[in-house]
Amino acid sequence: MGSDAVRRLADEPLDHRFKGLPPDAERAGLTVGQLAAEKRDLYAGGFTTPVLTLDAEALEHNLTALGEYASRHGLAFAPHGKTCMAPQLFERQLEHGAWGITAAVPHQARVYRAFGIRRIFLANELVDPAALRWVAAELAADPGFRFVCYVDSVRGVELMDRALQGQSQVLDVVVELGAGEGARTGARTDEDCRAVADAVAGAAGLRLVGIAGYEAEVPGADPESVHAYLRRLTGLAVEFDRAGRFAADLDEIVVSAGGSAWFDAVADVFGELPELSRPVLKLLRSGAYVSHDHGWYTRLTPFNRIPEEGGLRPAFRLWTQVVSRPSPTQAFVNAGKRDIAYDLGLPEAELVRDALTGEERPAAGVRVVKLSDQHAWLETDAQEDVRVGDWVALGMSHPCTIFEKWPLIPVVEADGTVTDYVRTFF
């Protein structure tokens, strides 16, 4: 399995575009694949700080954990690719049973297609005429390509249908049920959803194939309110099916939900769906699981509620270096907002690696208290907590804003050997 385009990533020359990688690799004219084949040591192989890494074992564990979870609960899985925008990881997700990959915007879908993704679920209403024509051309050129996107307004349906006039392909759409007043996108009421479905029925360029939504946007989300929203979603699917609102030529009805915070609720409610007139594609869309994190999703993951079902491991580690120690209680490392995810909380100091001995120890007494563009401000309990030159590993929250800052990320084994490099496209 795997596309030629993904394999060709190994042929990309190494140069100044890629932060943290060994400068001598560029001087030697190495490609990504050649550097990977050298299996360099992260700490002694010429890497410069700051450098973001992915833990090879944690990555494989997470891919397996959610793939198996979805399979156990009869869920198809289209992980949200916006998290990593990494075709190599998309391939691994597909190898672990994913149905396809979810996108948010047309650019992401174009990246997916460039790397051979055959099924794309776009979790947004798509009203850009140029993007719609591109989708139609992709569908016409590749009979094996499947594309589904949201609709959440009558006006949106009209704009989409107008943009698709003269195209030979009909676009598959699902009505998005909004999660409530004050939530993000989606038709707010059941009656609004019916009106959107009626508009699709009158649009020559569109075909209604299902219902979808995003439960994490439920205001004040808790188990009770999230389950109630998801039952509204599945109830609409049942109603629409009985009323004949779904296209007559469908092989399956799509019912989709599921971020990284409530996939257990999705499994519960989707498991209650009665038999419909056609098979149901119960599509989960969680994305952050692939790398997990050290904060936000560590607190929110459903595996905290269902530990018997598995668990996820933080795969990211940002290695920084102490470049100034102006006082016994203050130190500065050489990574800041340009390198670190910080929208859902400051990073946490995890490990300190001694610059002289290579000895690693927990970062006890070391706290990140502020970020500048190129520095993290550390507060320390004692002079010996860190010294100039020491490497400090930071754990971060929110994978979606970590991946985007690093175009090429080393994958590291437990002993420090770098065995691969993940390329991102943001």
Coordinates of C-alpha atoms in Angstrom, one line a residue:
M1 CA 0.0 0.0 0.0
G2 CA 1.1 3.6 -0.5
S3 CA 1.3 6.1 -3.3
D4 CA 4.3 6.9 -5.5
A5 CA 3.9 10.6 -4.4
V6 CA 4.5 9.6 -0.8
R7 CA 7.5 7.4 -1.6
R8 CA 9.0 10.3 -3.6
L9 CA 9.1 12.4 -0.4
A10 CA 12.2 10.5 0.5
D11 CA 13.9 12.0 -2.6
E12 CA 13.5 15.6 -1.4
P13 CA 16.8 17.4 -0.9
L14 CA 17.6 18.7 2.6
D15 CA 18.1 22.4 2.9
H16 CA 17.4 25.5 5.0
R17 CA 13.6 25.0 4.9
F18 CA 13.7 22.3 7.5
K19 CA 14.3 23.5 11.1
G20 CA 16.5 21.5 13.4
L21 CA 18.0 19.1 10.9
P22 CA 21.8 18.6 10.7
P23 CA 23.4 21.4 8.7
D24 CA 26.0 18.9 7.4
A25 CA 23.3 16.9 5.7
E26 CA 22.6 19.8 3.3
R27 CA 26.4 20.3 2.7
A28 CA 26.6 16.6 1.8
G29 CA 23.7 16.9 -0.6
L30 CA 21.6 14.3 1.2
T31 CA 18.0 13.6 0.6
V32 CA 15.4 12.9 3.3
G33 CA 15.6 9.2 2.6
Q34 CA 19.4 9.2 2.7
L35 CA 19.5 10.9 6.0
A36 CA 16.9 8.5 7.4
A37 CA 19.0 5.6 6.2
E38 CA 21.9 6.9 8.3
K39 CA 19.9 6.4 11.5
R40 CA 21.6 9.2 13.3
D41 CA 21.4 9.8 17.0
L42 CA 19.2 12.7 17.9
Y43 CA 21.6 14.0 20.5
A44 CA 25.0 13.4 18.9
G45 CA 24.1 13.3 15.2
G46 CA 24.3 17.0 14.4
F47 CA 20.7 18.1 15.0
T48 CA 20.3 21.7 16.1
T49 CA 17.9 23.1 18.7
P50 CA 15.1 23.7 18.8
V51 CA 14.0 20.4 17.1
L52 CA 10.5 18.8 17.3
T53 CA 10.4 15.0 17.4
L54 CA 7.8 12.3 17.2
D55 CA 8.1 9.2 19.4
A56 CA 8.0 6.2 17.1
E57 CA 6.4 3.8 19.6
A58 CA 3.8 6.3 20.8
L59 CA 2.9 7.1 17.2
E60 CA 2.3 3.4 16.4
H61 CA 0.5 2.9 19.6
N62 CA -2.0 5.7 18.9
L63 CA -2.6 4.6 15.3
T64 CA -3.4 1.1 16.5
A65 CA -5.5 2.2 19.5
L66 CA -8.1 4.3 17.6
G67 CA -8.1 2.0 14.6
E68 CA -9.0 -0.9 16.9
Y69 CA -11.5 1.2 18.8
A70 CA -13.4 2.1 15.7
S71 CA -13.4 -1.4 14.4
R72 CA -14.7 -2.8 17.8
H73 CA -17.6 -0.4 17.7
G74 CA -18.6 -0.9 14.1
L75 CA -17.5 2.6 13.1
A76 CA -15.9 3.6 9.8
F77 CA -13.1 6.1 10.4
A78 CA -12.1 9.2 8.5
P79 CA -9.5 10.9 10.7
H80 CA -9.3 14.7 10.4
G81 CA -6.2 15.4 8.3
K82 CA -6.0 19.1 9.3
T83 CA -4.3 17.9 12.5
C84 CA -1.1 16.8 10.8
M85 CA -1.3 17.5 7.1
A86 CA 1.2 14.7 6.7
P87 CA 0.6 12.2 3.8
Q88 CA 2.9 9.6 5.4
L89 CA 0.7 9.6 8.4
F90 CA -2.4 9.5 6.2
E91 CA -1.1 6.3 4.7
R92 CA -0.5 4.8 8.1
Q93 CA -4.0 5.7 9.2
L94 CA -5.4 4.0 6.1
E95 CA -3.2 1.0 6.8
H96 CA -4.8 0.9 10.3
G97 CA -8.3 0.7 8.7
A98 CA -9.3 4.2 8.0
W99 CA -12.1 4.6 5.4
G100 CA -10.7 8.0 4.2
I101 CA -9.4 11.3 5.4
T102 CA -11.4 14.3 6.6
A103 CA -10.6 17.9 5.4
A104 CA -11.8 21.3 6.4
V105 CA -10.9 23.5 3.4
P106 CA -10.2 23.0 -0.3
H107 CA -6.4 23.4 0.0
Q108 CA -6.3 20.4 2.3
A109 CA -8.4 18.3 -0.1
R110 CA -5.9 19.2 -2.9
V111 CA -3.0 18.0 -0.8
Y112 CA -4.8 14.8 -0.2
R113 CA -5.5 14.2 -3.8
A114 CA -1.9 15.0 -4.7
F115 CA -0.9 12.1 -2.5
G116 CA -3.5 9.6 -3.7
I117 CA -6.3 9.8 -1.1
R118 CA -9.4 8.2 -2.7
R119 CA -12.0 9.2 -0.1
I120 CA -12.4 12.7 1.3
F121 CA -15.0 13.9 3.7
L122 CA -15.0 17.8 3.8
A123 CA -16.5 18.9 7.1
N124 CA -17.6 22.3 5.9
E125 CA -20.1 23.8 3.5
L126 CA -18.2 24.3 0.2
V127 CA -19.4 27.4 -1.6
D128 CA -16.3 28.5 -3.5
P129 CA -17.0 28.2 -7.2
A130 CA -13.4 27.5 -8.2
A131 CA -13.0 24.8 -5.5
L132 CA -16.3 23.2 -6.5
R133 CA -15.3 23.0 -10.1
W134 CA -12.0 21.4 -9.1
V135 CA -13.8 18.8 -7.1
A136 CA -16.1 18.1 -10.1
A137 CA -13.1 17.7 -12.3
E138 CA -11.4 15.3 -9.9
L139 CA -14.6 13.2 -9.7
A140 CA -14.8 13.1 -13.5
A141 CA -11.2 12.2 -13.9
D142 CA -11.2 9.4 -11.3
P143 CA -14.3 7.1 -11.1
G144 CA -12.9 5.6 -7.9
F145 CA -12.7 9.0 -6.0
R146 CA -15.4 9.6 -3.4
F147 CA -16.0 13.1 -2.0
V148 CA -18.6 14.2 0.5
C149 CA -19.1 17.6 2.1
Y150 CA -21.5 19.5 4.3
V151 CA -24.5 21.7 3.4
D152 CA -26.1 23.8 6.2
S153 CA -28.1 26.5 4.4
V154 CA -30.5 26.9 1.5
R155 CA -28.4 29.8 0.1
G156 CA -25.3 27.5 0.3
V157 CA -27.1 24.9 -1.7
E158 CA -28.1 27.4 -4.3
L159 CA -24.6 28.7 -4.7
M160 CA -23.2 25.2 -4.9
D161 CA -25.7 24.2 -7.5
R162 CA -25.0 27.3 -9.6
A163 CA -21.2 26.7 -9.5
L164 CA -21.8 23.1 -10.6
Q165 CA -23.9 23.9 -13.6
G166 CA -22.5 22.3 -16.8
Q167 CA -20.5 19.8 -14.8
S168 CA -21.0 16.1 -15.5
Q169 CA -20.6 15.0 -11.9
V170 CA -23.1 15.2 -9.0
L171 CA -21.7 16.2 -5.7
D172 CA -22.5 14.1 -2.6
V173 CA -23.6 16.2 0.4
V174 CA -24.7 15.7 4.0
V175 CA -26.8 18.1 6.0
E176 CA -24.9 19.5 9.0
L177 CA -27.0 19.7 12.2
G178 CA -25.6 22.6 14.3
A179 CA -24.8 21.8 17.9
G180 CA -27.0 24.6 19.4
E181 CA -27.3 28.3 19.8
G182 CA -23.8 29.9 20.1
A183 CA -22.1 26.8 18.6
R184 CA -20.2 26.9 15.4
T185 CA -21.6 26.0 11.9
G186 CA -24.7 23.9 11.0
A187 CA -28.4 24.3 10.5
R188 CA -29.7 25.2 14.0
T189 CA -33.1 23.5 14.1
D190 CA -34.6 20.3 12.7
E191 CA -36.9 22.4 10.5
D192 CA -33.8 24.2 9.1
C193 CA -32.3 20.8 8.3
R194 CA -35.5 19.8 6.5
A195 CA -35.4 23.0 4.5
V196 CA -31.8 22.4 3.5
A197 CA -32.7 18.8 2.5
D198 CA -35.5 20.1 0.3
A199 CA -33.2 22.6 -1.4
V200 CA -30.8 19.7 -2.2
A201 CA -33.6 17.7 -3.7
G202 CA -34.2 20.6 -6.1
A203 CA -30.6 21.0 -7.0
A204 CA -29.4 19.2 -10.1
G205 CA -25.8 19.2 -9.1
L206 CA -26.2 17.8 -5.6
R207 CA -27.2 14.5 -4.0
L208 CA -28.2 14.1 -0.4
V209 CA -26.4 11.1 1.1
G210 CA -26.6 11.7 4.9
I211 CA -26.5 13.7 8.1
A212 CA -23.5 14.9 10.0
G213 CA -22.4 17.2 12.9
Y214 CA -19.7 17.9 15.5
E215 CA -20.7 17.2 19.1
A216 CA -17.8 19.0 20.7
E217 CA -19.5 22.3 19.8
V218 CA -22.5 21.6 22.1
P219 CA -22.6 24.5 24.5
G220 CA -21.4 23.4 28.0
A221 CA -20.7 19.9 26.6
D222 CA -21.1 17.1 29.1
P223 CA -22.1 13.5 28.7
E224 CA -25.8 14.2 28.9
S225 CA -25.9 17.1 26.5
V226 CA -23.6 15.4 24.0
H227 CA -25.6 12.2 24.0
A228 CA -28.8 14.3 23.5
Y229 CA -27.3 16.1 20.5
L230 CA -26.1 12.9 18.9
R231 CA -29.6 11.4 19.3
R232 CA -31.0 14.4 17.5
L233 CA -28.6 13.7 14.8
T234 CA -29.4 10.0 14.4
G235 CA -33.1 10.8 14.8
L236 CA -32.9 13.1 11.8
A237 CA -31.2 10.3 9.8
V238 CA -34.1 8.0 10.7
E239 CA -36.7 10.6 9.8
F240 CA -35.1 11.6 6.5
D241 CA -34.8 7.9 5.5
R242 CA -38.4 7.2 6.3
A243 CA -39.5 10.3 4.4
G244 CA -37.5 9.3 1.3
R245 CA -35.3 12.4 1.6
F246 CA -32.0 10.6 0.8
A247 CA -31.2 10.0 -2.9
A248 CA -32.9 6.9 -4.3
D249 CA -29.7 5.6 -5.9
L250 CA -27.6 5.5 -2.7
D251 CA -25.8 2.3 -1.7
E252 CA -25.3 3.6 1.8
I253 CA -26.5 6.4 4.1
V254 CA -23.7 8.5 5.8
V255 CA -24.1 9.4 9.4
S256 CA -21.0 11.2 10.7
A257 CA -19.7 12.9 13.9
G258 CA -16.9 12.6 16.3
G259 CA -13.9 14.7 17.3
S260 CA -11.2 13.6 19.8
A261 CA -13.1 14.5 23.0
W262 CA -16.4 12.5 22.6
F263 CA -15.8 9.5 20.4
D264 CA -17.1 7.3 23.1
A265 CA -20.5 9.1 23.0
V266 CA -20.5 8.7 19.2
A267 CA -19.9 5.0 19.6
D268 CA -22.8 4.8 22.1
V269 CA -25.4 6.6 20.1
F270 CA -24.4 5.3 16.7
G271 CA -24.6 1.8 18.2
E272 CA -28.3 2.5 18.9
L273 CA -29.2 3.4 15.3
P274 CA -32.0 1.2 14.0
E275 CA -31.8 -0.5 10.7
L276 CA -32.4 1.9 7.8
S277 CA -33.5 1.3 4.2
R278 CA -29.8 1.0 3.2
P279 CA -26.6 0.2 5.1
V280 CA -25.3 3.0 7.2
L281 CA -21.7 4.3 7.0
K282 CA -21.2 5.4 10.6
L283 CA -18.3 7.7 10.1
L284 CA -16.0 8.9 13.0
R285 CA -13.7 11.8 12.3
S286 CA -11.2 12.2 15.3
G287 CA -7.8 13.6 14.3
A288 CA -5.8 14.7 17.3
Y289 CA -5.3 11.1 18.5
V290 CA -2.4 10.5 16.0
S291 CA 0.1 12.4 18.2
H292 CA -2.1 13.1 21.2
D293 CA -0.6 15.8 23.5
H294 CA 0.7 16.6 27.0
G295 CA -2.2 18.8 28.1
W296 CA -5.5 19.5 26.4
Y297 CA -6.3 16.1 25.0
T298 CA -4.6 14.3 27.8
R299 CA -7.4 15.8 30.0
L300 CA -10.2 15.4 27.4
T301 CA -9.6 12.0 25.8
P302 CA -12.6 9.6 26.2
F303 CA -10.1 6.9 27.2
N304 CA -10.1 8.7 30.6
R305 CA -13.8 7.6 30.9
I306 CA -13.3 4.2 29.4
P307 CA -9.7 3.1 30.3
E308 CA -10.7 -0.5 29.7
E309 CA -10.9 0.4 26.0
G310 CA -7.4 1.6 25.7
G311 CA -5.4 4.8 25.9
L312 CA -3.2 7.3 24.0
R313 CA 0.3 8.4 24.5
P314 CA 1.8 11.9 23.8
A315 CA 4.1 11.5 20.8
F316 CA 5.5 15.0 20.5
R317 CA 8.6 16.3 22.3
L318 CA 10.2 19.7 21.5
W319 CA 13.9 19.7 22.4
T320 CA 15.1 23.2 23.2
Q321 CA 18.4 24.5 24.7
V322 CA 19.1 26.8 27.6
V323 CA 20.8 29.9 26.1
S324 CA 20.7 32.2 29.1
R325 CA 20.6 31.7 32.9
P326 CA 20.6 35.3 34.2
S327 CA 19.5 34.3 37.8
P328 CA 19.0 31.3 40.0
T329 CA 15.2 31.4 39.3
Q330 CA 15.2 32.4 35.7
A331 CA 16.4 30.7 32.5
F332 CA 15.6 31.1 28.8
V333 CA 15.5 28.4 26.1
N334 CA 15.7 29.0 22.4
A335 CA 12.2 28.2 21.3
G336 CA 9.1 30.4 21.4
K337 CA 5.9 31.2 19.6
R338 CA 7.4 30.4 16.2
D339 CA 8.1 26.8 17.3
I340 CA 5.6 26.0 20.1
A341 CA 1.9 25.4 20.2
Y342 CA 0.5 27.8 22.9
D343 CA -3.2 28.5 22.0
L344 CA -4.4 25.9 24.5
G345 CA -1.9 26.5 27.3
L346 CA 1.8 26.9 27.8
P347 CA 4.1 24.0 27.3
E348 CA 5.3 21.9 30.2
A349 CA 9.0 21.1 30.9
E350 CA 9.3 17.3 30.8
L351 CA 13.0 16.4 30.8
V352 CA 16.4 18.0 31.2
R353 CA 19.4 16.6 29.3
D354 CA 22.8 17.6 30.7
A355 CA 24.9 19.3 28.0
L356 CA 28.2 17.7 29.3
T357 CA 27.2 14.2 30.4
G358 CA 24.1 13.5 28.3
E359 CA 22.4 12.4 31.5
E360 CA 18.6 12.9 31.4
R361 CA 16.5 13.7 34.5
P362 CA 12.9 14.8 35.1
A363 CA 12.5 18.6 34.8
A364 CA 11.5 18.9 38.5
G365 CA 11.3 22.5 39.6
V366 CA 11.3 23.9 36.0
R367 CA 8.2 25.7 34.7
V368 CA 7.4 27.6 31.5
V369 CA 5.8 30.9 32.5
K370 CA 5.9 33.0 29.3
L371 CA 6.7 32.8 25.6
S372 CA 8.3 35.4 23.3
D373 CA 8.7 34.9 19.6
Q374 CA 12.0 33.0 19.9
H375 CA 12.3 32.3 23.7
A376 CA 10.4 30.4 26.4
W377 CA 10.8 31.9 29.8
L378 CA 11.6 29.3 32.5
E379 CA 11.1 29.7 36.2
T380 CA 13.2 27.4 38.3
D381 CA 13.3 26.5 42.0
A382 CA 17.1 26.2 42.3
Q383 CA 20.3 27.1 40.4
E384 CA 21.1 23.4 39.7
D385 CA 17.8 22.8 38.0
V386 CA 19.2 23.8 34.6
R387 CA 22.5 25.2 33.2
V388 CA 23.4 27.0 30.0
G389 CA 23.7 24.5 27.2
D390 CA 21.3 21.9 28.7
W391 CA 18.6 20.5 26.5
V392 CA 15.1 20.9 27.9
A393 CA 12.3 18.8 26.4
L394 CA 8.9 20.5 26.3
G395 CA 5.5 18.8 26.1
M396 CA 2.7 20.8 24.4
S397 CA -1.1 20.9 24.0
H398 CA -3.1 20.9 20.8
P399 CA -1.5 18.9 18.0
C400 CA -3.2 21.0 15.3
T401 CA -1.0 23.9 16.1
I402 CA 2.1 21.9 16.7
F403 CA 2.4 20.2 13.3
E404 CA 1.9 23.4 11.4
K405 CA 5.1 24.9 12.7
W406 CA 7.4 22.1 11.5
P407 CA 7.7 21.1 7.8
L408 CA 9.9 18.0 8.5
I409 CA 9.7 16.1 11.8
P410 CA 12.2 13.4 12.9
V411 CA 10.7 10.2 14.2
V412 CA 12.7 8.9 17.1
E413 CA 13.1 5.5 18.6
A414 CA 13.4 5.0 22.4
D415 CA 17.2 4.9 22.2
G416 CA 17.4 8.2 20.4
T417 CA 17.8 6.8 16.9
V418 CA 16.1 8.8 14.2
T419 CA 14.6 6.4 11.7
D420 CA 12.2 8.5 9.6
Y421 CA 11.1 12.0 8.9
V422 CA 7.4 13.2 8.6
R423 CA 6.8 15.9 6.0
T424 CA 3.9 18.3 6.5
F425 CA 2.0 20.5 4.0
F426 CA 0.3 23.5 5.5

